[in-house]
Coordinates of C-alpha atoms in Angstrom, one line a residue:
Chain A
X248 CA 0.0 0.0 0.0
X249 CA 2.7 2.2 0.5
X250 CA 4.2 2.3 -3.0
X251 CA 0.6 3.3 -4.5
X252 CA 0.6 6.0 -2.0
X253 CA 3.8 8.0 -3.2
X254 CA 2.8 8.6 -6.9
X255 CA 0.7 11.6 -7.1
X256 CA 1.2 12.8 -10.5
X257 CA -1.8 11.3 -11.8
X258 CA -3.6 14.3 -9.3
X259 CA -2.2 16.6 -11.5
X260 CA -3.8 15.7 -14.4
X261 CA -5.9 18.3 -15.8
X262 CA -8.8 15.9 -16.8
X263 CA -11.5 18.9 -18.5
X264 CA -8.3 18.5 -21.3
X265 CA -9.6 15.3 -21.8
X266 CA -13.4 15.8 -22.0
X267 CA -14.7 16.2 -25.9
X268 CA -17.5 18.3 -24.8
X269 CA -14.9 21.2 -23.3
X270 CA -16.7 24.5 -23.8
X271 CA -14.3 26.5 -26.1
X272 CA -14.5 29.7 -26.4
X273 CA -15.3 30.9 -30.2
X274 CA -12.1 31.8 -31.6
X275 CA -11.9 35.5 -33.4
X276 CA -9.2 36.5 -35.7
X277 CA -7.0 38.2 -33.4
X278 CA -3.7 38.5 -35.7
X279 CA -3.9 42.1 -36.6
X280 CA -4.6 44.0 -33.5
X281 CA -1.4 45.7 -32.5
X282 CA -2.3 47.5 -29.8
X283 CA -2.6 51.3 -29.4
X284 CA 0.5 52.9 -31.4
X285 CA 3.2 53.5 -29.5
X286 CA 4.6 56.7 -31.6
X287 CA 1.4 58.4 -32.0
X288 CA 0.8 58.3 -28.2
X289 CA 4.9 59.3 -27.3
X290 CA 4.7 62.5 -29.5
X291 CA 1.0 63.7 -28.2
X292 CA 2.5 63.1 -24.2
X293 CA 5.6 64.7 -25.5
X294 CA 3.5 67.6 -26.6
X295 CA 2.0 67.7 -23.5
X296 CA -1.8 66.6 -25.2
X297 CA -2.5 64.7 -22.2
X298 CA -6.2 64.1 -23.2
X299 CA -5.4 62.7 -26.8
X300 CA -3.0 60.7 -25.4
X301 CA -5.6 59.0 -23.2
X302 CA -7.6 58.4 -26.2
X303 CA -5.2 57.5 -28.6
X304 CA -4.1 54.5 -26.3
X305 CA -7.8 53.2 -25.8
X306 CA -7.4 52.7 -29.2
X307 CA -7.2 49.0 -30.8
X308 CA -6.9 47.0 -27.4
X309 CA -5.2 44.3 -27.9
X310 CA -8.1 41.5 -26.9
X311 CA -8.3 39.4 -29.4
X312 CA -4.9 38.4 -29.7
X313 CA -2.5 35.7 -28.2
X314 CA 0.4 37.4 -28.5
X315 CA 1.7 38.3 -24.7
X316 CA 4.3 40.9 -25.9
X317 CA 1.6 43.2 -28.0
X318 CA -0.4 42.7 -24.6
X319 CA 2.4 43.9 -22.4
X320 CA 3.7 46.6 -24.0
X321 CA -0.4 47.8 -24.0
X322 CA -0.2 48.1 -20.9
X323 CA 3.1 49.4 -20.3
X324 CA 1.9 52.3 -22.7
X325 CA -1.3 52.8 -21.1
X326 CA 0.1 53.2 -17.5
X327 CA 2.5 56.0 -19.1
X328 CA 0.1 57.7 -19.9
X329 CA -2.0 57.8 -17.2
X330 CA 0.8 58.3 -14.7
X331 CA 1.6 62.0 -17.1
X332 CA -1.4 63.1 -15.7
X333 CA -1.8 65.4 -13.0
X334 CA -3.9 64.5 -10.1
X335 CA -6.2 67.4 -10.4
X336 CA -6.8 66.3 -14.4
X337 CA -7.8 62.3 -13.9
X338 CA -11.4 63.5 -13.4
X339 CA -11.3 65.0 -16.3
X340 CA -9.6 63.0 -18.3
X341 CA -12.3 60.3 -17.3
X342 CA -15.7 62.3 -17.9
X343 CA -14.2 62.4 -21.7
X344 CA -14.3 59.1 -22.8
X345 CA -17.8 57.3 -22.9
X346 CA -19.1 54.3 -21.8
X347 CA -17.4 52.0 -23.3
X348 CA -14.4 54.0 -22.7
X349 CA -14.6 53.9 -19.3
X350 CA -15.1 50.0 -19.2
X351 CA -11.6 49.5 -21.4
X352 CA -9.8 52.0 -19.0
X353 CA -11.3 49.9 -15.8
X354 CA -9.7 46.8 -17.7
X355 CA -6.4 48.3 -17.6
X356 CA -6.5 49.5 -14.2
X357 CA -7.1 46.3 -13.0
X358 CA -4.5 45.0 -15.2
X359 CA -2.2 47.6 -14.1
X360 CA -2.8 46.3 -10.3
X361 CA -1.5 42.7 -11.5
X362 CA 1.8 43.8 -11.8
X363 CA 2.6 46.5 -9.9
X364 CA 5.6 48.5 -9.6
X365 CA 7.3 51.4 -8.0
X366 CA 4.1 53.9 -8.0
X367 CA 2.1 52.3 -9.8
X368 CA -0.8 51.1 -7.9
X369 CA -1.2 54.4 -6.4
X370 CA -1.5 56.6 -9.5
X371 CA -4.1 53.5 -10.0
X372 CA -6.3 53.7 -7.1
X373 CA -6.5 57.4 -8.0
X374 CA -7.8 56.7 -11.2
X375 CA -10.1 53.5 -10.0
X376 CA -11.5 56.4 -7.8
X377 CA -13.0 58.6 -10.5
X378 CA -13.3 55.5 -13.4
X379 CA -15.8 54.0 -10.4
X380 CA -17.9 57.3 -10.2
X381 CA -18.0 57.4 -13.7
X382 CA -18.6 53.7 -14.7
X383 CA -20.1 52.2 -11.6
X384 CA -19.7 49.1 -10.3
X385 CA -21.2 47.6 -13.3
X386 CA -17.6 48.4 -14.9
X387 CA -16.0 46.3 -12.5
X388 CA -18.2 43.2 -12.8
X389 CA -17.8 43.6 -16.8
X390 CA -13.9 43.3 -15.8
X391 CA -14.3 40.3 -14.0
X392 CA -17.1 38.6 -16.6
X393 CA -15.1 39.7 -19.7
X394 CA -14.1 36.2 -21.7
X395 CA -11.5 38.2 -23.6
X396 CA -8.8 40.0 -21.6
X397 CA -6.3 42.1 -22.2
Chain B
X34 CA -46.1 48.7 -3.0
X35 CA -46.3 45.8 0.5
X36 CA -43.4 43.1 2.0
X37 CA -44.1 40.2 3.2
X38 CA -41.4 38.0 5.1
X39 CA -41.8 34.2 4.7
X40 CA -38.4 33.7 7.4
X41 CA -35.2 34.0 7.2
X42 CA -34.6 31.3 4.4
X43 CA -33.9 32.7 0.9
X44 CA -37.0 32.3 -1.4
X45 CA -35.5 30.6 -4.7
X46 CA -38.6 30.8 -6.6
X47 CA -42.3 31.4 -6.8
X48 CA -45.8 31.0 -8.4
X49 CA -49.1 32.2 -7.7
X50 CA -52.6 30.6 -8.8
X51 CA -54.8 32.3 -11.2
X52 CA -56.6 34.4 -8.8
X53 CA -53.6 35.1 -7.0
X54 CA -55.1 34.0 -3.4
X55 CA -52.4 31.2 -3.2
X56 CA -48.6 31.4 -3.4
X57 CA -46.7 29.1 -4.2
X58 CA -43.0 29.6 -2.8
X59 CA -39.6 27.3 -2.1
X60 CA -37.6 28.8 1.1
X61 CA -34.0 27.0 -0.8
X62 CA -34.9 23.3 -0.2
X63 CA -36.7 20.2 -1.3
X64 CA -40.0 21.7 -0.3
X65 CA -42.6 23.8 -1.8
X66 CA -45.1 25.8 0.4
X67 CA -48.1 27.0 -0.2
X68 CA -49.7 29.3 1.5
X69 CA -53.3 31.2 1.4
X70 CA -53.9 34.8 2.1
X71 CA -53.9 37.7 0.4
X72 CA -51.6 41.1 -0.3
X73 CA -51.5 42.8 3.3
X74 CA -52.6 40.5 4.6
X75 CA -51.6 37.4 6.6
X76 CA -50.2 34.3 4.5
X77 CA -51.3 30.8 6.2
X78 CA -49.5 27.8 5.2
X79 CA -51.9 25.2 3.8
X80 CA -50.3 22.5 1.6
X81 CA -46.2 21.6 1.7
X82 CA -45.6 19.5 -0.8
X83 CA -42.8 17.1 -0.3
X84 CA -42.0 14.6 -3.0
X85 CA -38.4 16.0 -3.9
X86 CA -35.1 15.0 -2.6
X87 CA -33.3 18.3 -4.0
X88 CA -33.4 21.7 -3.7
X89 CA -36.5 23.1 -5.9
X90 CA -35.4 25.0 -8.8
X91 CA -38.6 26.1 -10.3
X92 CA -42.2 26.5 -9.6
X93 CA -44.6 26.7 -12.2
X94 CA -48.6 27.2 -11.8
X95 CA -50.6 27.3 -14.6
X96 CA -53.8 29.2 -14.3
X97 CA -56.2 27.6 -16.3
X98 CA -55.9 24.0 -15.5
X99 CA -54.4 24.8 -12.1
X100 CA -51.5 22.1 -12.0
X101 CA -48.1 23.0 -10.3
X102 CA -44.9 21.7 -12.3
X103 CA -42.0 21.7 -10.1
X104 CA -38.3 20.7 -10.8
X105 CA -35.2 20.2 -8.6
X106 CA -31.6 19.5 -8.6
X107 CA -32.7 16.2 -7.9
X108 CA -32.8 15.7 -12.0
X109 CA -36.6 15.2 -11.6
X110 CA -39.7 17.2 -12.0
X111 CA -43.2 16.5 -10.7
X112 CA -46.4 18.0 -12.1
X113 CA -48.9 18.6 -9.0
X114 CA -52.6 18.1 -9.6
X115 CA -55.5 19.2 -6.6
X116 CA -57.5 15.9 -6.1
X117 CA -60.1 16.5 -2.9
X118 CA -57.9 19.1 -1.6
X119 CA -54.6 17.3 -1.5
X120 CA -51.9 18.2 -4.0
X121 CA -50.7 14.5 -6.1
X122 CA -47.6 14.4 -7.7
X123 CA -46.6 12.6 -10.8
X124 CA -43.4 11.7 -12.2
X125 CA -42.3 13.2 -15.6
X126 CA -39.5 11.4 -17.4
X127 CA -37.4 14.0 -18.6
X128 CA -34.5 12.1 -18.8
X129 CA -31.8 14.4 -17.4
X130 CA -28.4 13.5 -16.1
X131 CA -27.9 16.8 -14.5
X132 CA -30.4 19.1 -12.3
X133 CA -33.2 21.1 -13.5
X134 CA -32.9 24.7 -13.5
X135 CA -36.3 25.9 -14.6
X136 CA -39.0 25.1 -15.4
X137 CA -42.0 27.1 -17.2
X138 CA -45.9 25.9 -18.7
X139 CA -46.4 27.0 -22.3
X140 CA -49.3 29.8 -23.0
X141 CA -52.2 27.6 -23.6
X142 CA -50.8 24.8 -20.5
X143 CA -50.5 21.5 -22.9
X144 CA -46.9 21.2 -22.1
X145 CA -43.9 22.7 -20.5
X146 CA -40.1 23.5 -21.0
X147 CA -37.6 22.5 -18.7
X148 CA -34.2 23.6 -18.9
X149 CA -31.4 21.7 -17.1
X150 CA -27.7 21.6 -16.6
X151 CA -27.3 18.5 -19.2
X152 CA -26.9 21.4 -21.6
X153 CA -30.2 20.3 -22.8
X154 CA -34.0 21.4 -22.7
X155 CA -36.6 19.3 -22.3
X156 CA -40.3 19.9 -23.8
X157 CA -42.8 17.7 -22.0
X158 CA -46.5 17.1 -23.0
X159 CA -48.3 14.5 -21.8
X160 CA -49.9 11.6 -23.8
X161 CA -53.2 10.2 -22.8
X162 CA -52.6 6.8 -24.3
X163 CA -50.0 6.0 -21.7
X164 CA -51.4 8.0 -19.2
X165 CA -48.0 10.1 -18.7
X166 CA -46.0 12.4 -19.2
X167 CA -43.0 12.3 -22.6
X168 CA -40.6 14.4 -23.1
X169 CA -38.3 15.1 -26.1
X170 CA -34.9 16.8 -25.8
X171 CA -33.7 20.3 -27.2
X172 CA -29.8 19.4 -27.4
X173 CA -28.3 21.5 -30.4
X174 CA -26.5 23.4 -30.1
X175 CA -26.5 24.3 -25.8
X176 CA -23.2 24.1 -24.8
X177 CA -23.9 24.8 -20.8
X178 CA -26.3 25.0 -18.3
X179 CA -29.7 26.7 -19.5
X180 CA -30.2 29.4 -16.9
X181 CA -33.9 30.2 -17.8
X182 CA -36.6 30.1 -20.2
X183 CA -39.2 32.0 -21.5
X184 CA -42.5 31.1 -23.7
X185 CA -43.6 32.8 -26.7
X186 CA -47.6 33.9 -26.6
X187 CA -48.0 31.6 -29.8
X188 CA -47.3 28.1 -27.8
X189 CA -44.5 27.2 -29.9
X190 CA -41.6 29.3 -30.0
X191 CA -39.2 29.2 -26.4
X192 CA -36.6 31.6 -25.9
X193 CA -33.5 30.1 -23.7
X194 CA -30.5 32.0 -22.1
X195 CA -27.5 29.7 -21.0
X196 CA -24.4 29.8 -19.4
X197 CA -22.3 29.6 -22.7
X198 CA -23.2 33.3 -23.0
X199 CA -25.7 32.5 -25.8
X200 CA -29.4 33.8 -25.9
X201 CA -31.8 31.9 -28.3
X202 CA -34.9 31.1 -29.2
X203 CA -35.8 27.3 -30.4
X204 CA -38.9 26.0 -31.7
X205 CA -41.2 23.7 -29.4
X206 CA -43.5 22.6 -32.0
X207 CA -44.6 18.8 -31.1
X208 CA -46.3 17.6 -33.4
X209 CA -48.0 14.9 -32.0
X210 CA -50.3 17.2 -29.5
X211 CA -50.8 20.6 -31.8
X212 CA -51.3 21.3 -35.6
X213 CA -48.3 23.2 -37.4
X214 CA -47.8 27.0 -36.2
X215 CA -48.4 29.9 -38.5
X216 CA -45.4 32.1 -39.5
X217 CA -43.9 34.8 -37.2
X218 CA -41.7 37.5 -37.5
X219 CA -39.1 35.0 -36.1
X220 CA -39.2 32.8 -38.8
X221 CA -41.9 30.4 -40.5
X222 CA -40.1 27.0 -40.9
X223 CA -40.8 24.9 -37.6
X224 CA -39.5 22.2 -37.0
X225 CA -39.1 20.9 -33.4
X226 CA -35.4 22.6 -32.0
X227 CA -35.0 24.8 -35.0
X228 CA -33.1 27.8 -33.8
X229 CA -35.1 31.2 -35.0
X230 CA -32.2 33.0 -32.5
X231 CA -29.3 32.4 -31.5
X232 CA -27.1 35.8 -30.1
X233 CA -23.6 34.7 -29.6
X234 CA -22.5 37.7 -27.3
X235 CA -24.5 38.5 -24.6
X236 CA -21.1 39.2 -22.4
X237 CA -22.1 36.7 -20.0
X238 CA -24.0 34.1 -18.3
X239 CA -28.0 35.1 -19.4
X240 CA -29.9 35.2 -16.5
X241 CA -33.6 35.4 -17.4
X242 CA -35.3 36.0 -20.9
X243 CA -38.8 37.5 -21.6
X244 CA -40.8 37.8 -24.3
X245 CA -42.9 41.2 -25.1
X246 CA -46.8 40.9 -24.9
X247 CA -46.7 40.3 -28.5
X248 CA -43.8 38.0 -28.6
X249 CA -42.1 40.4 -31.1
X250 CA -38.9 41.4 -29.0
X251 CA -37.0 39.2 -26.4
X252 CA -35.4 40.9 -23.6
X253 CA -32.7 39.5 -21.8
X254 CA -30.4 40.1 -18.6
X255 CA -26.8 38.7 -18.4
X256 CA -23.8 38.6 -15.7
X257 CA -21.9 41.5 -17.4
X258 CA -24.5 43.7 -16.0
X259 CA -26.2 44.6 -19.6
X260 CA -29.3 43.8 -21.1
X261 CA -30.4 43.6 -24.2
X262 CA -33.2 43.1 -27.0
X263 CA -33.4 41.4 -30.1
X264 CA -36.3 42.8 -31.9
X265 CA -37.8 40.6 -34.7
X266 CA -39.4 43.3 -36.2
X267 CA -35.9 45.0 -37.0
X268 CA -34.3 41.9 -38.8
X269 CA -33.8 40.5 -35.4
X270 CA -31.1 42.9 -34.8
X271 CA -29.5 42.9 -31.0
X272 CA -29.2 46.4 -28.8
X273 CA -27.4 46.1 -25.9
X274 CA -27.2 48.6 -22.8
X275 CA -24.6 48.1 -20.4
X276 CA -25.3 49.4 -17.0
X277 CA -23.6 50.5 -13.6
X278 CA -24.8 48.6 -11.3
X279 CA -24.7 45.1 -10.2
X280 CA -25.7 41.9 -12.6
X281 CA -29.7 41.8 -12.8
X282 CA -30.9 38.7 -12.5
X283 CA -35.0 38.2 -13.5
X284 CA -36.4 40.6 -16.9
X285 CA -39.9 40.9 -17.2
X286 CA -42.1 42.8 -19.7
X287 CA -44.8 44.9 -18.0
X288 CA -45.9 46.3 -21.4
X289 CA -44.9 46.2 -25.0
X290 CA -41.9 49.0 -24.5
X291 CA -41.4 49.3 -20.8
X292 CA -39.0 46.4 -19.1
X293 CA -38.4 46.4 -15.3
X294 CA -35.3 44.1 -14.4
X295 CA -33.8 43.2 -10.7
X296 CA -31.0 41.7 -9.2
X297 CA -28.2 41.9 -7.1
X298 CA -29.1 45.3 -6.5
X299 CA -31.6 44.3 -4.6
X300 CA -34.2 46.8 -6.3
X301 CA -36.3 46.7 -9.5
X302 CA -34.9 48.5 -12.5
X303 CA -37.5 50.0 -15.6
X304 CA -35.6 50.3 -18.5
X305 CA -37.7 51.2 -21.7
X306 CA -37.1 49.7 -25.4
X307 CA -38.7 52.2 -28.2
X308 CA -36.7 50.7 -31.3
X309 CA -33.6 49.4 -32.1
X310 CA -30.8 51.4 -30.7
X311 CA -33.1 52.8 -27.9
X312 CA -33.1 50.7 -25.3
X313 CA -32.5 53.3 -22.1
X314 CA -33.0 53.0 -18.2
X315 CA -35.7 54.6 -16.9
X316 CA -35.6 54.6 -13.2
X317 CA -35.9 52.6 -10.0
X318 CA -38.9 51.4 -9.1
X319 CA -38.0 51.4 -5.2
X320 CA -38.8 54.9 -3.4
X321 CA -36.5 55.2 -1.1
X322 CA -36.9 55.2 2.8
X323 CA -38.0 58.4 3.9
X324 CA -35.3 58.5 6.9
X325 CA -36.2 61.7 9.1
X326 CA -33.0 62.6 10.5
X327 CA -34.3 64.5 13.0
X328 CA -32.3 66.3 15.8
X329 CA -31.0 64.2 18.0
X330 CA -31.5 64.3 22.6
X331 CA -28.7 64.2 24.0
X332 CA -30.0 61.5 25.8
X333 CA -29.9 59.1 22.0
X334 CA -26.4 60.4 22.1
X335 CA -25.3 58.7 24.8
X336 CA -27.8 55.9 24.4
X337 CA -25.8 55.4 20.7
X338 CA -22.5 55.8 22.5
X339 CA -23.4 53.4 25.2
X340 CA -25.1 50.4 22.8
X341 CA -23.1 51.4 19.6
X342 CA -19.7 53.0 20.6
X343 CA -20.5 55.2 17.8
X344 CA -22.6 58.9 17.9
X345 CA -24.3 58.7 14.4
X346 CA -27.3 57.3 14.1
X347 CA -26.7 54.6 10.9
X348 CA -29.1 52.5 9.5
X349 CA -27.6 49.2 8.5
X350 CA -30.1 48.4 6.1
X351 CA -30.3 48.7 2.3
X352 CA -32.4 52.4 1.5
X353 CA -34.8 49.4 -0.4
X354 CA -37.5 47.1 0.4
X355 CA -35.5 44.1 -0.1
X356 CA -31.9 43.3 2.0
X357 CA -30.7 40.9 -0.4
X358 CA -30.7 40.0 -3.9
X359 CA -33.8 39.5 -6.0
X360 CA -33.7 36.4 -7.9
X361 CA -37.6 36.2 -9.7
X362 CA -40.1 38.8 -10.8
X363 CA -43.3 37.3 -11.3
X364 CA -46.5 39.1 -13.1
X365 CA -49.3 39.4 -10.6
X366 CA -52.1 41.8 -11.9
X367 CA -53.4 43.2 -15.0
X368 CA -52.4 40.9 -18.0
X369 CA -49.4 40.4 -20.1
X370 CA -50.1 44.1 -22.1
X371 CA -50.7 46.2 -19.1
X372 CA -49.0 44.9 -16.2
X373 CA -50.3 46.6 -12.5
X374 CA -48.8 45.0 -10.1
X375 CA -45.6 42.4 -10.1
X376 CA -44.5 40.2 -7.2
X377 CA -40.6 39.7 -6.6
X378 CA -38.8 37.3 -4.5
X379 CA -34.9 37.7 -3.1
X380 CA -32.6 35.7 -0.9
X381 CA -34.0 37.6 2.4
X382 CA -36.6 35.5 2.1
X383 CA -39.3 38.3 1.5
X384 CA -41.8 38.5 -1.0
X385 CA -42.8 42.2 -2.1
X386 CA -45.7 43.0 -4.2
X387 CA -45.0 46.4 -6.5
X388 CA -47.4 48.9 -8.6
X389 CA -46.2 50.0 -11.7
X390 CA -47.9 53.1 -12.9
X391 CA -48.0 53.4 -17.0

């Protein structure tokens, strides 16, 4: 009894691999979204166009695709830009964009908390803050419900 | 607008008979309760019935023949028939693997739909020959558990919303009990589990579908806190409205424009749907607690401080009627077209009876 006892690799087996029925998600072409452009938003925060810079990098979210990199460097550009902004400006900055707007920002925000760094999560919470007033908490359940992540 | 608390349990669903003197109600287990009375008034117990060994799903009553058809996660469901004042069950093979998750008669009461977590509906009728109730399956193309069903007013057409995010609407057309339906705005060819619908992103689990009074738009509610219509009339084209506040989880026309929708809000929602692309939200249907905030003795100062540690005088509760989630909205007055009065029920285990004013 004691030799069955010390395998346990068969626990790891991840069994729903197995089953035909598996619900799979429907599978959308995902190859061609790059993310927001990267040189378009540099020169408008370089220009000190804080606003268009918010809504440049709302722009093609990179959802649909596999690709981790184009996902990462999304959000790296995303947390630039909101950490350009002044304190007084994230409310703003917020009441511009519109609904769905403020659902994609939430999204990133939430992303931003995964990984945080250096000041990060606090220029975060700021703008959880007023993206919350604005969206609700509706905004946050479509976070957690969304299929497709960023 | 009146409460009435049937304990502490939560209420998973309910039914009333046809003249609404009778409720039928499920405090989360494997019995049903019915209980007499009337709306502000005192609610006796008079019949439990007790044939399931799982927690009831779904209570159905239908009006005209008065039968009860109940189902549970037992994978069974009983229709319940008054002989000499005592409530009989009887078996109905629906032929599940997985529990029942609700259960609803069709307009005119020869059969029902029953929706399960074997990805599968099943449309029962019952065949006098035998003497019982058959049932044939609804299996393409569910690919989860069907969260709720709705019937159309022509008997044949049953919208379904399902955990694999879809919302559709199948055909029920058995031929063996009903001649062929005429065509709809949904589509004219028939056949039993042809899909006339089928919305692929509804963002999330779909909680609870409704037809309109004239079965021309479906409304439905889904876990990404939107809902949305599909109006036949428009080439079945989809609006969606996402909104800010928690997921809704039971939709129910009160007329052909206006929707009222609750959840885990804990309050009824009336949203209104004029055309496609103009689906908006109304209001709330709750009115708030009038709390008078009057000036304080200092006596209730220190009475607070004393009992409370704490000098404000805060209400715990939730500014609404109900302290917990709604989970069904049932019609209770005036008719499909012109609904007066609708009944909700909600995991505090209270059952409140609203007005809606056209």
């Amino acid at each position: 009894m004691s030799k069955n006892t010390v395998a346990d690799r068969f626990r790891r087996v991840d069994i729903d691999e197995y089953d035909e029925n598996k619900f799979v998600d429907e599978e959308d072409g995902g190859e061609n979204q790059l993310g927001p452009d990267e040189t378009e938003v540099d020169s408008l925060i370089r220009q000190g166009n804080l606003m268009g810079a918010l809504q440049a990098v709302l722009k093609n979210p990179p959802i649909n695709t596999k690709n981790q990199n184009v996902k990462d460097r999304a959000e790296g550009l995303v947390l630039k830009v909101l950490s350009s902004f002044k304190a007084n400006d994230i409310e703003k900055a917020v009441q511009s964009l519109d609904k769905t707007g403020v659902d994609l920002l939430m999204k990133y925000i939430y992303k931003g908390f995964e990984k945080p760094s250096d000041n990060s999560s606090a220029i975060l919470l700021q703008w959880h803050e007023k993206a919350l007033s604005a969206g609700g908490v509706g905004s946050i359940v479509r976070v957690l419900t969304a299929r497709k992540t960023l | 607008m009146s409460l009435y608390s049937f304990g502490l349990e939560p209420l998973s669903c309910h039914a009333w008979n046809k003249d609404r003197t009778q409720i039928a109600v499920s405090p989360n287990n494997n019995v049903v309760h019915i209980y007499q009375g009337s709306q502000g008034k005192e609610w006796i117990k008079i019949h439990e019935l007790t044939e399931h060994s799982g927690r009831i799903t779904g209570i159905d009553w239908a009006p005209e023949s008065n039968r009860i058809v109940t189902c549970a996660s037992d994978r069974n469901a009983y229709v319940w028939t008054l002989k000499d004042g005592v409530w009989k069950p009887t078996l109905v093979l629906v032929r599940i693997n997985r529990a029942a998750t609700c259960v609803k008669w069709s307009p005119l009461e020869n059969k029902f739909a029953l929706g399960s977590g074997a990805k599968l509906i099943s449309v029962c009728y019952f065949e006098k020959e035998n003497d019982w109730w058959l049932s044939k399956h609804i299996k393409k193309p569910i690919n989860s558990t069907v969260l709720s069903l709705d019937w159309h007013p022509n008997n044949m057409l049953l919208a379904a919303g399902s955990a694999d995010l879809h919302c559709r609407i199948f055909s029920a057309y058995i031929k063996d009990i009903e001649d062929r339906p005429g065509p709809t705005p949904w589509g004219s060819k028939m056949p039993f589990g042809e899909v006339l619908l089928e919305h692929k992103e509804c963002g999330g689990w779909v909680h609870s579908v409704s037809f309109s009074p004239s079965g021309d738009t479906l409304a439905w509610v889904s876990h990404n806190s939107a809902i949305g219509v599909a109006d036949a009339t428009q080439g079945k084209e989809v609006t969606q409205l996402t909104t800010g506040h928690l997921p809704l989880l039971s939709v129910l026309y009160v007329c052909e424009t206006e929707i009222v929708a609750a959840g885990h809000d804990c309050c009824p929602y009336q949203f209104s749907y004029k055309g496609l692309g103009c689906l908006e939200f109304v209001k709330k249907v709750d009115i708030p607690k009038q709390t008078s905030k009057g000036n304080m003795s200092a006596m209730q100062h220190f009475r607070n401080l004393d009992k409370k540690a704490t000098i404000e005088d805060e209400d715990t509760g939730l500014g609404c009627l109900h302290q917990n989630s709604i989970t069904q909205l049932c019609l209770l007055e005036g008719g499909k077209e012109k609904v007066e009065k609708f009944s909700s029920v909600g995991l505090d285990g209270a059952m409140v009876v609203w007005e809606f004013k056209h």
